[in-house]
Tab-separated table of C-alpha atoms and ligand atoms in Angstrom:
chain	number	residue	atom	x	y	z
A	1	MET	CA	-6.836	11.410	-6.128
A	2	VAL	CA	-10.261	9.984	-6.975
A	3	LEU	CA	-13.278	11.569	-5.319
A	4	CYS	CA	-16.039	9.060	-5.017
A	5	GLY	CA	-18.653	11.056	-3.119
A	6	ALA	CA	-21.267	9.704	-0.767
A	7	VAL	CA	-22.388	6.120	-0.976
A	8	ALA	CA	-26.171	6.087	-1.265
A	9	LEU	CA	-28.229	4.099	1.193
A	10	GLY	CA	-30.111	1.246	-0.427
A	11	PRO	CA	-33.861	0.967	0.218
A	12	ALA	CA	-33.346	-1.728	2.869
A	13	ALA	CA	-30.567	0.136	4.668
A	14	PRO	CA	-30.971	1.269	8.279
A	15	ALA	CA	-32.033	4.866	8.953
A	16	ALA	CA	-29.678	7.659	7.906
A	17	ALA	CA	-29.718	8.923	11.493
A	18	GLN	CA	-26.593	6.797	11.997
A	19	GLY	CA	-24.537	9.718	10.678
A	20	ALA	CA	-21.629	9.917	8.279
A	21	LEU	CA	-17.994	8.894	7.988
A	22	ASN	CA	-15.230	10.592	6.018
A	23	LEU	CA	-12.921	7.908	4.697
A	24	THR	CA	-9.533	8.327	3.053
A	25	CYS	CA	-8.828	5.096	1.242
A	26	SER	CA	-5.415	4.021	-0.062
A	27	VAL	CA	-6.175	0.636	-1.585
A	28	GLN	CA	-7.423	0.158	-5.124
A	29	VAL	CA	-10.560	2.087	-5.890
A	30	GLU	CA	-12.699	-1.030	-6.488
A	31	TRP	CA	-11.995	-2.223	-2.949
A	32	CYS	CA	-12.514	1.287	-1.524
A	33	GLN	CA	-15.944	1.475	-3.135
A	34	ALA	CA	-16.897	-2.007	-1.952
A	35	ALA	CA	-15.793	-1.200	1.612
A	36	ALA	CA	-17.847	2.008	1.612
A	37	THR	CA	-20.972	0.413	0.114
A	38	ASN	CA	-20.920	-2.633	2.391
A	39	PHE	CA	-20.210	-0.642	5.538
A	40	THR	CA	-23.177	1.625	4.747
A	41	ARG	CA	-25.370	-1.404	4.120
A	42	ASP	CA	-24.295	-3.030	7.401
A	43	THR	CA	-24.544	0.048	9.631
A	44	GLY	CA	-26.597	2.789	7.967
A	45	ILE	CA	-23.607	5.147	8.255
A	46	ARG	CA	-23.079	7.169	5.078
A	47	VAL	CA	-19.519	7.204	3.726
A	48	ASN	CA	-17.775	10.042	1.909
A	49	MET	CA	-14.784	8.335	0.355
A	50	THR	CA	-11.658	9.846	-1.162
A	51	GLN	CA	-9.037	7.566	-2.714
A	52	ARG	CA	-5.404	8.641	-2.496
A	53	GLY	CA	-2.015	6.887	-2.658
A	54	SER	CA	-0.347	6.374	0.726
A	55	GLY	CA	2.142	9.257	0.429
A	56	GLU	CA	-0.532	11.606	-0.900
A	57	ALA	CA	-2.870	10.607	1.930
A	58	LEU	CA	-0.200	11.366	4.537
A	59	ALA	CA	0.458	14.779	2.958
A	60	ALA	CA	-3.273	15.628	2.967
A	61	ILE	CA	-3.728	14.480	6.583
A	62	ARG	CA	-0.737	16.610	7.587
A	63	ALA	CA	-2.112	19.640	5.758
A	64	GLU	CA	-5.512	19.251	7.461
A	65	ALA	CA	-4.146	18.543	10.956
A	66	GLN	CA	-5.775	21.637	12.506
A	67	ASN	CA	-9.122	20.959	10.846
A	68	PRO	CA	-9.286	17.291	9.873
A	69	ARG	CA	-11.590	16.369	7.029
A	70	THR	CA	-10.897	12.651	7.354
A	71	ASP	CA	-12.060	10.356	10.159
A	72	VAL	CA	-10.431	7.075	9.113
A	73	TRP	CA	-7.500	6.334	6.840
A	74	PHE	CA	-8.039	2.826	5.453
A	75	GLY	CA	-5.249	0.971	3.701
A	76	GLY	CA	-1.981	1.983	2.165
A	77	THR	CA	1.507	0.921	3.120
A	78	GLY	CA	2.361	0.780	6.820
A	79	ASP	CA	5.348	3.150	6.939
A	80	PRO	CA	3.360	6.389	6.403
A	81	HIS	CA	0.791	5.221	8.980
A	82	LEU	CA	3.675	4.884	11.460
A	83	ALA	CA	4.943	8.338	10.468
A	84	ALA	CA	1.439	9.759	11.039
A	85	ALA	CA	1.329	8.136	14.490
A	86	GLU	CA	4.695	9.612	15.413
A	87	GLU	CA	3.599	13.059	14.204
A	88	ASN	CA	0.496	12.845	16.428
A	89	LEU	CA	-1.805	13.025	13.406
A	90	THR	CA	-3.705	9.902	14.443
A	91	GLN	CA	-5.198	8.619	17.696
A	92	ALA	CA	-4.969	5.398	19.681
A	93	TYR	CA	-7.852	2.944	19.686
A	94	GLU	CA	-8.115	-0.621	20.930
A	95	SER	CA	-10.701	-2.596	19.010
A	96	PRO	CA	-12.437	-5.597	20.576
A	97	ASN	CA	-11.795	-7.321	17.225
A	98	SER	CA	-8.008	-7.000	17.250
A	99	ALA	CA	-7.489	-10.344	19.030
A	100	ALA	CA	-8.588	-12.091	15.810
A	101	LEU	CA	-5.639	-10.672	13.865
A	102	GLN	CA	-2.325	-12.173	12.757
A	103	PRO	CA	0.684	-11.324	14.980
A	104	TRP	CA	2.173	-8.991	12.316
A	105	ALA	CA	-1.015	-6.927	12.313
A	106	GLN	CA	-0.969	-6.628	16.095
A	107	ALA	CA	2.751	-5.780	15.997
A	108	GLN	CA	1.912	-2.758	13.835
A	109	TRP	CA	-0.581	-1.669	16.518
A	110	GLN	CA	1.992	-2.051	19.286
A	111	GLN	CA	4.705	-0.347	17.260
A	112	SER	CA	2.482	2.685	16.629
A	113	GLY	CA	1.386	3.110	20.253
A	114	GLY	CA	-2.093	1.788	19.377
A	115	ARG	CA	-2.585	4.290	16.520
A	116	ALA	CA	-2.303	2.031	13.452
A	117	ILE	CA	-3.268	-1.583	12.885
A	118	GLY	CA	-2.501	-4.097	10.145
A	119	ILE	CA	-5.301	-4.990	7.751
A	120	TYR	CA	-3.301	-6.862	5.097
A	121	ALA	CA	0.238	-7.732	4.009
A	122	GLY	CA	1.924	-7.979	0.634
A	123	ALA	CA	5.400	-8.396	-0.876
A	124	ILE	CA	7.308	-6.303	-3.403
A	125	GLY	CA	8.453	-7.949	-6.631
A	126	PHE	CA	8.400	-7.710	-10.390
A	127	GLY	CA	5.331	-7.493	-12.629
A	128	ILE	CA	6.099	-8.900	-16.063
A	129	ASN	CA	4.249	-8.646	-19.379
A	130	THR	CA	5.258	-12.083	-20.655
A	131	GLU	CA	4.010	-11.510	-24.225
A	132	LEU	CA	5.774	-8.187	-24.641
A	133	LEU	CA	9.094	-9.451	-23.286
A	134	ALA	CA	8.881	-12.640	-25.367
A	135	ARG	CA	8.156	-10.603	-28.508
A	136	LYS	CA	11.238	-8.490	-27.831
A	137	GLY	CA	13.337	-11.520	-26.940
A	138	ILE	CA	14.026	-10.249	-23.410
A	139	THR	CA	14.550	-12.825	-20.652
A	140	PRO	CA	12.465	-11.841	-17.567
A	141	PRO	CA	14.377	-10.790	-14.442
A	142	ALA	CA	14.970	-13.058	-11.464
A	143	CYS	CA	17.008	-10.719	-9.240
A	144	TRP	CA	17.276	-7.034	-8.346
A	145	ALA	CA	20.685	-7.127	-10.040
A	146	ASP	CA	19.079	-8.007	-13.396
A	147	LEU	CA	17.004	-4.811	-13.571
A	148	THR	CA	19.999	-2.544	-14.217
A	149	GLU	CA	21.148	-4.583	-17.214
A	150	ALA	CA	21.029	-3.012	-20.666
A	151	ARG	CA	18.345	-5.426	-21.886
A	152	PHE	CA	15.773	-3.586	-19.761
A	153	ALA	CA	16.587	-0.093	-21.123
A	154	GLY	CA	13.321	1.885	-21.197
A	155	GLU	CA	11.305	-1.190	-20.153
A	156	ILE	CA	10.745	-0.570	-16.437
A	157	GLN	CA	8.082	1.430	-14.671
A	158	VAL	CA	8.021	2.194	-10.937
A	159	ALA	CA	6.217	4.778	-8.818
A	160	ASN	CA	7.419	8.019	-7.274
A	161	PRO	CA	8.146	7.634	-3.539
A	162	ALA	CA	6.884	11.136	-2.710
A	163	SER	CA	3.321	10.130	-3.618
A	164	SER	CA	3.440	6.336	-3.487
A	165	GLY	CA	3.885	4.150	-0.438
A	166	THR	CA	4.813	1.254	-2.714
A	167	ALA	CA	7.792	3.141	-4.118
A	168	TYR	CA	8.957	4.050	-0.613
A	169	VAL	CA	8.863	0.373	0.402
A	170	VAL	CA	11.046	-0.361	-2.658
A	171	ILE	CA	13.657	2.202	-1.582
A	172	ALA	CA	13.615	1.089	2.061
A	173	THR	CA	13.943	-2.528	0.906
A	174	LEU	CA	16.986	-1.781	-1.262
A	175	VAL	CA	18.619	0.219	1.544
A	176	GLN	CA	18.114	-2.731	3.913
A	177	LEU	CA	19.426	-5.232	1.375
A	178	MET	CA	22.452	-3.292	0.097
A	179	GLY	CA	23.278	-0.501	2.536
A	180	GLU	CA	22.251	3.075	1.782
A	181	ASP	CA	24.988	4.331	-0.549
A	182	GLU	CA	24.975	1.109	-2.561
A	183	ALA	CA	21.200	1.286	-2.821
A	184	PHE	CA	21.259	4.842	-4.164
A	185	GLY	CA	23.957	3.869	-6.661
A	186	TYR	CA	21.680	1.037	-7.746
A	187	LEU	CA	18.665	3.385	-8.015
A	188	ARG	CA	20.677	5.771	-10.210
A	189	ARG	CA	21.618	2.896	-12.531
A	190	LEU	CA	18.029	1.679	-12.504
A	191	HIS	CA	16.886	5.195	-13.519
A	192	ALA	CA	18.535	4.646	-16.914
A	193	ASN	CA	16.098	1.786	-17.556
A	194	VAL	CA	12.968	3.477	-16.132
A	195	ASN	CA	10.556	4.971	-18.668
A	196	SER	CA	8.384	6.778	-16.131
A	197	TYR	CA	7.683	7.237	-12.424
A	198	ALA	CA	3.964	6.870	-11.771
A	199	ARG	CA	2.066	8.792	-9.132
A	200	SER	CA	0.558	5.679	-7.538
A	201	GLY	CA	2.011	2.259	-6.877
A	202	THR	CA	-0.824	0.678	-8.818
A	203	GLY	CA	-0.035	2.606	-12.030
A	204	PRO	CA	3.022	0.621	-13.183
A	205	ILE	CA	1.383	-2.809	-12.967
A	206	LYS	CA	-1.595	-1.509	-14.950
A	207	ALA	CA	0.853	-0.213	-17.577
A	208	VAL	CA	2.394	-3.707	-17.675
A	209	ALA	CA	-1.065	-5.237	-18.123
A	210	ARG	CA	-1.882	-2.861	-21.002
A	211	GLY	CA	1.431	-3.665	-22.692
A	212	GLU	CA	2.779	-0.123	-22.316
A	213	THR	CA	5.852	-1.343	-20.494
A	214	GLY	CA	7.456	-4.755	-20.125
A	215	LEU	CA	8.211	-4.637	-16.437
A	216	SER	CA	7.183	-2.975	-13.179
A	217	ILE	CA	8.312	-3.008	-9.577
A	218	SER	CA	5.050	-3.586	-7.753
A	219	PHE	CA	3.292	-5.461	-5.008
A	220	VAL	CA	3.090	-8.941	-6.469
A	221	HIS	CA	-0.542	-9.412	-5.407
A	222	ASP	CA	-1.432	-6.656	-7.892
A	223	ALA	CA	0.163	-8.686	-10.693
A	224	VAL	CA	-2.163	-11.592	-9.888
A	225	THR	CA	-5.160	-9.220	-10.035
A	226	GLU	CA	-4.158	-8.208	-13.581
A	227	ARG	CA	-3.550	-11.794	-14.597
A	228	ASN	CA	-6.995	-12.755	-13.268
A	229	ALA	CA	-8.429	-9.942	-15.401
A	230	GLY	CA	-7.060	-11.743	-18.461
A	231	PHE	CA	-3.803	-9.866	-19.119
A	232	PRO	CA	-0.532	-11.693	-19.949
A	233	VAL	CA	1.062	-10.826	-16.617
A	234	ALA	CA	3.405	-12.914	-14.457
A	235	TRP	CA	5.202	-12.033	-11.260
A	236	ALA	CA	8.505	-12.927	-9.606
A	237	THR	CA	10.183	-11.993	-6.361
A	238	PRO	CA	13.879	-11.062	-6.386
A	239	CYS	CA	16.436	-13.782	-5.656
A	240	GLU	CA	18.272	-11.544	-3.160
A	241	GLY	CA	15.125	-11.230	-1.015
A	242	THR	CA	12.455	-8.566	-0.874
A	243	GLY	CA	10.529	-6.227	1.379
A	244	TYR	CA	6.867	-6.193	2.272
A	245	GLU	CA	4.144	-3.941	3.584
A	246	ILE	CA	1.770	-4.191	6.477
A	247	GLY	CA	-1.151	-2.360	4.918
A	248	SER	CA	-2.660	-0.380	7.780
A	249	MET	CA	-5.597	1.591	9.129
A	250	SER	CA	-5.647	4.618	11.453
A	251	ILE	CA	-8.202	6.925	13.081
A	252	ILE	CA	-7.355	10.589	12.576
A	253	ARG	CA	-6.742	12.797	15.620
A	254	GLY	CA	-9.619	15.246	15.972
A	255	ALA	CA	-11.919	13.060	13.845
A	256	ARG	CA	-15.330	14.769	13.771
A	257	ASN	CA	-17.200	11.474	13.599
A	258	LEU	CA	-15.365	9.464	16.212
A	259	ALA	CA	-18.150	6.977	17.035
A	260	GLN	CA	-18.596	6.202	13.334
A	261	ALA	CA	-14.818	5.985	12.885
A	262	ARG	CA	-14.542	3.367	15.628
A	263	ARG	CA	-17.478	1.474	14.165
A	264	PHE	CA	-15.741	1.368	10.775
A	265	TYR	CA	-12.437	0.332	12.361
A	266	ASP	CA	-14.102	-2.559	14.228
A	267	TRP	CA	-15.976	-3.566	11.060
A	268	ALA	CA	-12.855	-3.460	8.856
A	269	LEU	CA	-11.099	-5.960	11.133
A	270	THR	CA	-13.804	-8.612	10.735
A	271	ALA	CA	-13.339	-11.567	8.384
A	272	PRO	CA	-16.377	-10.708	6.178
A	273	ALA	CA	-15.108	-7.147	5.656
A	274	GLN	CA	-11.634	-8.409	4.820
A	275	ARG	CA	-12.983	-10.976	2.360
A	276	LEU	CA	-14.429	-8.065	0.374
A	277	GLY	CA	-10.960	-7.121	-0.842
A	278	PHE	CA	-10.982	-10.233	-3.008
A	279	GLU	CA	-14.678	-10.881	-3.422
A	280	ALA	CA	-15.673	-7.369	-4.473
A	281	GLY	CA	-12.374	-5.787	-5.417
A	282	GLY	CA	-10.392	-8.706	-6.895
A	283	GLN	CA	-7.514	-7.868	-4.516
A	284	LEU	CA	-5.080	-10.549	-3.419
A	285	GLN	CA	-3.297	-9.238	-0.353
A	286	THR	CA	-2.889	-11.507	2.668
A	287	PRO	CA	-5.746	-10.516	5.033
A	288	SER	CA	-4.871	-9.835	8.661
A	289	ASN	CA	-7.934	-11.522	10.176
A	290	ARG	CA	-6.992	-15.155	10.834
A	291	ASP	CA	-10.447	-16.316	9.693
A	292	ALA	CA	-10.243	-14.511	6.350
A	293	PRO	CA	-8.745	-17.033	3.903
A	294	LEU	CA	-5.815	-16.292	1.603
A	295	PRO	CA	-7.597	-15.587	-1.712
A	296	PRO	CA	-7.148	-18.293	-4.366
A	297	GLY	CA	-3.995	-17.696	-6.423
A	298	ALA	CA	-2.679	-15.048	-3.986
A	299	PRO	CA	1.089	-14.940	-3.399
A	300	ASP	CA	1.891	-16.986	-0.291
A	301	LEU	CA	4.165	-14.808	1.844
A	302	THR	CA	5.492	-17.829	3.720
A	303	LYS	CA	7.033	-19.032	0.439
A	304	ILE	CA	8.700	-15.715	-0.475
A	305	ARG	CA	12.188	-14.769	0.689
A	306	LEU	CA	11.285	-11.747	2.817
A	307	ILE	CA	13.782	-9.501	4.531
A	308	ASP	CA	13.352	-8.741	8.226
A	309	TYR	CA	11.909	-5.317	7.343
A	310	ASP	CA	12.704	-2.780	10.042
A	311	PHE	CA	9.287	-1.087	10.283
A	312	ALA	CA	10.276	0.969	13.341
A	313	ARG	CA	13.211	2.564	11.550
A	314	TYR	CA	11.743	3.032	8.068
A	315	GLY	CA	8.373	4.100	9.440
A	316	ARG	CA	10.037	6.982	11.291
A	317	SER	CA	8.938	10.303	9.907
A	318	ALA	CA	12.395	11.871	9.657
A	319	GLU	CA	13.894	8.763	8.054
A	320	ARG	CA	11.094	8.591	5.494
A	321	ARG	CA	11.476	12.259	4.617
A	322	ARG	CA	15.271	11.986	4.423
A	323	LEU	CA	15.225	8.990	2.054
A	324	ILE	CA	12.575	10.534	-0.211
A	325	GLU	CA	14.506	13.814	-0.371
A	326	ARG	CA	17.690	11.954	-1.184
A	327	TRP	CA	15.847	10.088	-3.952
A	328	GLU	CA	14.514	13.373	-5.363
A	329	ARG	CA	17.977	14.928	-5.263
A	330	GLU	CA	19.945	12.033	-6.680
A	331	VAL	CA	17.541	10.002	-8.783
A	332	GLY	CA	14.168	11.400	-9.795
A	333	ALA	CA	12.026	14.510	-9.646
A	334	ARG	CA	8.852	15.549	-7.842
A	335	PRO	CA	5.603	14.179	-9.359
B	1	LIG	N1	-3.196	-0.695	-3.882
B	1	LIG	C1	-2.852	-1.870	-3.366
B	1	LIG	C2	-3.497	-3.103	-3.873
B	1	LIG	C3	-1.890	-1.942	-2.343
B	1	LIG	O1	-1.552	-3.129	-1.827
B	1	LIG	C4	-1.307	-0.743	-1.887
B	1	LIG	C5	-0.408	-0.740	-0.753
B	1	LIG	O2	-0.825	-0.713	0.374
B	1	LIG	C6	-1.651	0.455	-2.478
B	1	LIG	C7	-2.611	0.456	-3.481
B	1	LIG	C8	-0.987	1.747	-2.089
B	1	LIG	O3	-0.555	2.381	-3.245
B	1	LIG	P1	0.466	3.591	-3.295
B	1	LIG	O4	1.781	3.020	-3.690
B	1	LIG	O5	-0.095	4.450	-4.391
B	1	LIG	O6	0.520	4.254	-1.999
């Protein structure tokens, strides 16, 4: 968790009488900070921002259900947003700006009973440190099946599904591709090649960029971010097909600052707000607003072999809990 405190009003900002917003943010911290700063500049509403991974955010929102300290949960993988909706931790809202969104973003809203909406999408794949693998004479992977081969022993980093939404999407993807028992057999074999399970989904790709590990299972847009920062990073999506996220946003039930929460929600759906992900945060997800362009160099989801991810099933609270518990029992350990 990264606590980022209040975003100060600039001298030209509107009066502070606009109130405050408590934001839990589950995208990368650079984007979280840019969202907070720009929203304050545009509206005069102060933002107290806390950054947490998707699984961690869900756990905190659950723990605070009787006395919520968050008004809006911005970003993070879609499955835990659906679980929060089902658990009545979030509230329905229909934004006048939702008509401008891609169908997949509106589908998330419908699926959640109006409690979560899509703000971006991104696909799971492999992050590869090309220099490190070349130095070790290791051929990069093309398929899920490659990752369990002996040549990747100790070379792979992934995240822990209890704290990371990314890691949960990986498990749900493998279950959908292989069937559940096969997928857990695969995850146990993969474990032999994993050097560590990171707390957040963004940790492994940063370890790849720094040359600490040759390979990660990550959202491929994050690999492009590292490459753009000058690191020897490439990405690939598995030949068997892969899963994806509908990064989402929800308003918390019992939000103390409901007017400000709705204002942020409306703002976050606009094209200028969505462009910030790339322009201020260097992020390369596919934005959900149809007028926000795909950032240059971003993975084009229409060219990736995506599975027909069953968001309704894998976003169900009990299913999510069951799969994570099975993973903890059979594969890894708690973070
Ligand atoms: N950062 C980026 C760029 C993402 O696309 C996502 C997924 O929504 C996350 C962070 C979420 O990370 P975590 O796996 O820690 O929940």
